[in-house]
Short mmCIF file of C-alpha atoms in Angstrom, two decimals:
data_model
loop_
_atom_site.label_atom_id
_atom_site.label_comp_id
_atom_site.label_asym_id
_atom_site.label_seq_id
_atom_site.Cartn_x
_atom_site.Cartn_y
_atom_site.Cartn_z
CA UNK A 33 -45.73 -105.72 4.00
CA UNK A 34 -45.63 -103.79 7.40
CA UNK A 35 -43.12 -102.35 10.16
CA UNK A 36 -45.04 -102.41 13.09
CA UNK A 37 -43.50 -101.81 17.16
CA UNK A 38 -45.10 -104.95 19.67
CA UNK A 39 -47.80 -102.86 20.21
CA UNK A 40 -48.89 -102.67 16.21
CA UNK A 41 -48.29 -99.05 15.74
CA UNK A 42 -47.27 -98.43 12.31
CA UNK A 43 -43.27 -97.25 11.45
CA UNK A 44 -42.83 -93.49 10.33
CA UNK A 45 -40.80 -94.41 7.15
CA UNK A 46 -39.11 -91.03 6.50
CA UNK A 47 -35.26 -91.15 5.90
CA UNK A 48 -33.27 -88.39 6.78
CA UNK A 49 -32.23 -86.48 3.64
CA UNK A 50 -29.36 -88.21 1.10
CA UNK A 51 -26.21 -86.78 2.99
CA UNK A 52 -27.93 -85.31 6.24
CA UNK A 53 -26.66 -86.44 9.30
CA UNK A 54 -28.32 -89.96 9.69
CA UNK A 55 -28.21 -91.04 6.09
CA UNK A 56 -26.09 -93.32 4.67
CA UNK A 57 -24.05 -90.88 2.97
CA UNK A 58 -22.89 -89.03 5.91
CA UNK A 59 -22.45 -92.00 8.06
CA UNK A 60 -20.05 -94.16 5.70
CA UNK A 61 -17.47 -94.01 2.42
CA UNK A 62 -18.91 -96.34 0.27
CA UNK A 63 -17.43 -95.77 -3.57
CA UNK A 64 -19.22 -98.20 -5.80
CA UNK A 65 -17.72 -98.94 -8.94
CA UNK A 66 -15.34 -95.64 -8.53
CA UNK A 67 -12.80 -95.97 -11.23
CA UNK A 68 -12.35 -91.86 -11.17
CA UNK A 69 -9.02 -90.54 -10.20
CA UNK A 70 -8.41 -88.12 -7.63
CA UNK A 71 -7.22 -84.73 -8.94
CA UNK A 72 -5.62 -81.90 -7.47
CA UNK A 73 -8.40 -78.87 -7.28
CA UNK A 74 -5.92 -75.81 -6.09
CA UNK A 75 -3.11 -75.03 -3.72
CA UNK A 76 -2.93 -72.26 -1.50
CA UNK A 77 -2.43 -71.78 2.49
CA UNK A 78 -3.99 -71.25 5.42
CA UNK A 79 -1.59 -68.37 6.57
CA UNK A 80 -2.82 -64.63 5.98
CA UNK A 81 -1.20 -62.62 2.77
CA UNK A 82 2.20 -60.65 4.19
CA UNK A 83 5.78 -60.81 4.11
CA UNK A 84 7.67 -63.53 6.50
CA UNK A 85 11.32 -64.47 7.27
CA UNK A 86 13.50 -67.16 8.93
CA UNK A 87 11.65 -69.35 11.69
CA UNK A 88 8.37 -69.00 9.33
CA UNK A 89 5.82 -72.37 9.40
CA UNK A 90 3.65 -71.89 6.28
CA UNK A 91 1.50 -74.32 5.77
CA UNK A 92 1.01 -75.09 2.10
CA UNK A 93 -2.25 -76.82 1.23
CA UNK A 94 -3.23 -79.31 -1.81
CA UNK A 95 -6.66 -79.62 -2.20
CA UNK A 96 -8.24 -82.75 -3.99
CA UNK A 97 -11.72 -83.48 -6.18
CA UNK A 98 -12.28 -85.90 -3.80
CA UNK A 99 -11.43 -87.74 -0.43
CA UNK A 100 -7.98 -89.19 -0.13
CA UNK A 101 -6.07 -91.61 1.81
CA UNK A 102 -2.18 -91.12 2.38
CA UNK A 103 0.60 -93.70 3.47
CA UNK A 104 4.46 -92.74 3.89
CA UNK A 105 5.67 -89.13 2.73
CA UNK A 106 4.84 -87.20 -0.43
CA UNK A 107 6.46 -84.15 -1.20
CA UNK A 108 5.99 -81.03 -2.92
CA UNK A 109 8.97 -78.72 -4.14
CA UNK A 110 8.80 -75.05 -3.73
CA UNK A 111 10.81 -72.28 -5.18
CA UNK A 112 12.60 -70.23 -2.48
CA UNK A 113 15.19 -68.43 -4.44
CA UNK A 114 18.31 -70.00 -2.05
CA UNK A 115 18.78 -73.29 -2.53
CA UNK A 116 16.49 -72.35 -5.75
CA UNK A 117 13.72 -75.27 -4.68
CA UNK A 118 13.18 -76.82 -1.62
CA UNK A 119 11.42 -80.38 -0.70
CA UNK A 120 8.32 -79.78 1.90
CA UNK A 121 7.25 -82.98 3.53
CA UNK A 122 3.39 -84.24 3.82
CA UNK A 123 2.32 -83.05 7.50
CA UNK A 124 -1.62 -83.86 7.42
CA UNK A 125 -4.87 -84.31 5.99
CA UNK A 126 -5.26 -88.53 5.00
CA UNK A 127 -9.15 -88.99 5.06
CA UNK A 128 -10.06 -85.55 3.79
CA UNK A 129 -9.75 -83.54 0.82
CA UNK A 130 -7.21 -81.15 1.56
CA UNK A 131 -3.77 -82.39 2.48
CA UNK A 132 -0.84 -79.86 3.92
CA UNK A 133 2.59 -79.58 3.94
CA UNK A 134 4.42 -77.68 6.26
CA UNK A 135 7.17 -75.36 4.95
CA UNK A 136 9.31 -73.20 7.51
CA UNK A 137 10.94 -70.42 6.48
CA UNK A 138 15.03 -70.90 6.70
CA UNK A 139 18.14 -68.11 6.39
CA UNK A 140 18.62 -67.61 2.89
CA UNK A 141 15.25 -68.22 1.33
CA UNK A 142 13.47 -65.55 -0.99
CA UNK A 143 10.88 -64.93 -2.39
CA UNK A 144 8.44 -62.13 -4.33
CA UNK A 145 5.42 -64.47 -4.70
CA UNK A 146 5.63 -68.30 -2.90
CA UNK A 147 4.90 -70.86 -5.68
CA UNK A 148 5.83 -74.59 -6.02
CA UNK A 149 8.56 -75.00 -9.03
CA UNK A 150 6.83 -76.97 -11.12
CA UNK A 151 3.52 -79.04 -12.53
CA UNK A 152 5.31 -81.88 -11.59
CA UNK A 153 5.93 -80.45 -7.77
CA UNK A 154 4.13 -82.87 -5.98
CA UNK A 155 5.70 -86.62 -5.45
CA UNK A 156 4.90 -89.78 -3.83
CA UNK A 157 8.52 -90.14 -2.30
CA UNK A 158 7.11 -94.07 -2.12
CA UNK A 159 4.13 -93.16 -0.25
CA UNK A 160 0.48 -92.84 -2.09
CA UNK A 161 -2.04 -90.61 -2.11
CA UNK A 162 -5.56 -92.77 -3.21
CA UNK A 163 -8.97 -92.57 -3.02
CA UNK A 164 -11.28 -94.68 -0.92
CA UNK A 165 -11.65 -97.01 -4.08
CA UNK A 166 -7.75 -97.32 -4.36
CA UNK A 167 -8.04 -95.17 -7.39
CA UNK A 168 -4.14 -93.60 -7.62
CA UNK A 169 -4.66 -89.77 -7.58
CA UNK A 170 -3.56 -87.70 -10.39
CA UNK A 171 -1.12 -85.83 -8.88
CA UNK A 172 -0.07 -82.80 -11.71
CA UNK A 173 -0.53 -79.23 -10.61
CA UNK A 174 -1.26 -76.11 -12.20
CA UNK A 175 1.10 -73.89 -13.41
CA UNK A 176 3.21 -72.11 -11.18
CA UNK A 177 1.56 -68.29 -10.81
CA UNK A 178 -1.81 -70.06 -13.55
CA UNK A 179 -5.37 -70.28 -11.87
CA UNK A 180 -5.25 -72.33 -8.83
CA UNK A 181 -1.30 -72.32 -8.36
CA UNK A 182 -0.54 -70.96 -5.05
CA UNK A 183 1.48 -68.19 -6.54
CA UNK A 184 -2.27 -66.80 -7.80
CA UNK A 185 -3.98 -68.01 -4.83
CA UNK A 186 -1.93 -66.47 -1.91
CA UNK A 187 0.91 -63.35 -2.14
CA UNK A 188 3.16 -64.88 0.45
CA UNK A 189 6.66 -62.95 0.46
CA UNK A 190 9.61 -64.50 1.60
CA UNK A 191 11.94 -62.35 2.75
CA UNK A 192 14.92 -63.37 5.45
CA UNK A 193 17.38 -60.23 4.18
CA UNK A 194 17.52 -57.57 6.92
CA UNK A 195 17.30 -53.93 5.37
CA UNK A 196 20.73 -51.93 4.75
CA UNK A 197 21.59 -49.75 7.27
CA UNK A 198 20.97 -45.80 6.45
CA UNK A 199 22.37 -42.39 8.34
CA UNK A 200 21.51 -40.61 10.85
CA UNK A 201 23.12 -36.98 11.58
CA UNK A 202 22.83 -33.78 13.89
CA UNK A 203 24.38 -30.69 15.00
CA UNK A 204 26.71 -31.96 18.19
CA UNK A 205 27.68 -30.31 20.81
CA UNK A 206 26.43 -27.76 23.52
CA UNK A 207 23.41 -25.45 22.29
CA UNK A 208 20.95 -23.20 24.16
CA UNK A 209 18.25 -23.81 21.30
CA UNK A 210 15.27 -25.93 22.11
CA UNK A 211 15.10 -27.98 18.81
CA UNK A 212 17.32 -30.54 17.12
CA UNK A 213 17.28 -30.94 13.26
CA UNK A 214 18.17 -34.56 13.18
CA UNK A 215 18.67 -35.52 9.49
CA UNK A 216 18.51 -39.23 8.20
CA UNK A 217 18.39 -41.71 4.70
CA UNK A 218 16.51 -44.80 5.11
CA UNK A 219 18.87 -47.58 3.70
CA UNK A 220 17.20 -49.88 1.39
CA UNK A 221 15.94 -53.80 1.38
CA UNK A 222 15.76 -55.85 -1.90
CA UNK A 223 12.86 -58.25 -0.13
CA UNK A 224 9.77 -57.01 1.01
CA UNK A 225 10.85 -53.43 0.97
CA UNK A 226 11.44 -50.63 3.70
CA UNK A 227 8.01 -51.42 6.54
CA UNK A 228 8.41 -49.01 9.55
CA UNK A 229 10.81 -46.09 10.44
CA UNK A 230 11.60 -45.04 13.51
CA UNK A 231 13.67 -42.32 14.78
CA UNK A 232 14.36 -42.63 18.52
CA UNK A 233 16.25 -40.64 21.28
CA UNK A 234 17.74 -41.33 24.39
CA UNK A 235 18.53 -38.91 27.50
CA UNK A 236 21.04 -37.89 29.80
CA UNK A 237 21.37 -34.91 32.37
CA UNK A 238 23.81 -32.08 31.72
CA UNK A 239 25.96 -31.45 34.41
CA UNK A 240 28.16 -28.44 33.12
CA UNK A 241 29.81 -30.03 30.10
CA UNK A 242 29.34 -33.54 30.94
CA UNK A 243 26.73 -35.98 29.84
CA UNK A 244 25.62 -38.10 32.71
CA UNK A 245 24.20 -41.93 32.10
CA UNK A 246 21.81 -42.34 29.18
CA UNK A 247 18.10 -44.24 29.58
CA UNK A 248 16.70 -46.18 27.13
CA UNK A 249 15.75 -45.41 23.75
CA UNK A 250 12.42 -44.13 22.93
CA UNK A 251 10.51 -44.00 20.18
CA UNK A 252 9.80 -39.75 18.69
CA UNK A 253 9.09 -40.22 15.22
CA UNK A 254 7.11 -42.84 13.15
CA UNK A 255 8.14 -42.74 9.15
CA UNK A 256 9.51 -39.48 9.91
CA UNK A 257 10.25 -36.91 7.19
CA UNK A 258 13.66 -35.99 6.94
CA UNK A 259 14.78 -33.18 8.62
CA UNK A 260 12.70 -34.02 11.26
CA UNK A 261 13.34 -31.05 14.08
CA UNK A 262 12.82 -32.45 17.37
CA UNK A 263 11.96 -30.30 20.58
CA UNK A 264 14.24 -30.61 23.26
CA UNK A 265 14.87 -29.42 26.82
CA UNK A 266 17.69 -27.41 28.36
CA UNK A 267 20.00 -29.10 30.69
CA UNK A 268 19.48 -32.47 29.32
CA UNK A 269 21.52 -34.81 26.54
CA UNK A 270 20.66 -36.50 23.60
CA UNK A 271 21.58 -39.33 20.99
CA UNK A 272 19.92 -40.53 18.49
CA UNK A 273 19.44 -43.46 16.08
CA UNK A 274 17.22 -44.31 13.08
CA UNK A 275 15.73 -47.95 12.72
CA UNK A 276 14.22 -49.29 9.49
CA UNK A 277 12.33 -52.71 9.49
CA UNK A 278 10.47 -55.04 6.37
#
């Protein structure tokens, strides 16, 4: 047979490469004969490896072997130490392989290591998740903190517990001397653990025995050591307070 333009010129028969832009493959789903379930591949999230508290969106993601297409609201369960789980509702992905669920971060919740609770985390909650041939997807997970869980994917800690207040101490009173020996304990957090330190002063003139008004605080130390001696001016106030943060 022949292809051939009005004017008889022969057709250049070469197909763009199977799954190139321009083939068939890339420009339509077809499943023929797809009796293959969907399964779930890995979970893990987009956000960086840290520490986060209360306000937190972390978006938790459930990849699939294959395309799938999502009606009404699955679920997945995380552990988040108080309430001990809780339910995370499908945000996005139908049409792709990798569907997310949103999770935000409320007072209360802890954790060393996020993870959902269970193999049996992810639910329908009356929705589906299929693939393009209506095949039902297998929806069992991994392990919590096994291969591909998002506990061994991703080291996301959840911590909403504001560190304990330490001391802070120094000599009081009126001095000629130059330096302050300000002394100081850090407190301690069962979350994340102790982040920053910061000791930090604030001024006031010294108008015979009489402090005037004091300015802000500032910032003279970063994860001092304590005694930390401090160098001071004559004629001049000070205060000071030590600030730990996770």
């Amino acid at each position: 047979g022949t292809i051939q333009d009005l004017a008889t010129n022969n057709a250049t028969l070469t197909l763009a490469s199977p799954g190139a832009a321009g083939s068939l493959g890339a420009n339509k789903d077809l499943a023929i004969n797809d009796t293959t379930a969907p399964t779930v591949t890995g979970v893990s999230s987009t956000l960086p490896n840290g520490s986060y508290t209360t306000g937190q969106v972390v978006p938790v993601t459930v990849t699939f072997s294959e395309k799938v297409t999502v009606t009404g609201t699955p679920q997945l369960t995380l552990s988040t130490g108080t309430p001990v789980t809780t339910v995370v509702n499908y945000t996005s992905g139908t049409g792709t392989t990798v569907l997310t669920f949103n999770y935000t971060v409320a007072a209360g919740n802890t954790s060393a290591d996020l993870d959902y609770a269970a193999t049996t985390s992810l639910a329908l909650n009356g929705g589906t998740i299929q693939d393009l041939a209506t095949n039902n997807a297998t929806l069992t997970l991994a392990a919590p903190a096994a291969t591909n869980s998002l506990g061994a994917n991703k080291a996301l800690i959840i911590d909403t517990t504001a560190p304990t207040t330490g001391t802070v101490s120094y000599l009081g009173g009126i001095t000629t001397s130059t330096s302050v020996s300000v002394s100081f304990t850090t407190g301690t957090d069962g979350g994340s653990g102790i982040g920053t330190r910061l000791l930090q002063r604030q001024s006031a003139p010294l108008t015979g025995t009489t402090c005037g008004s004091y300015g802000s605080l500032t910032t003279v130390a970063t994860n001092p050591t304590s005694p930390y001696v401090d160098t001071v001016s004559r004629g001049t106030c000070y205060q000071y307070q030590y600030v730990t943060s996770d």
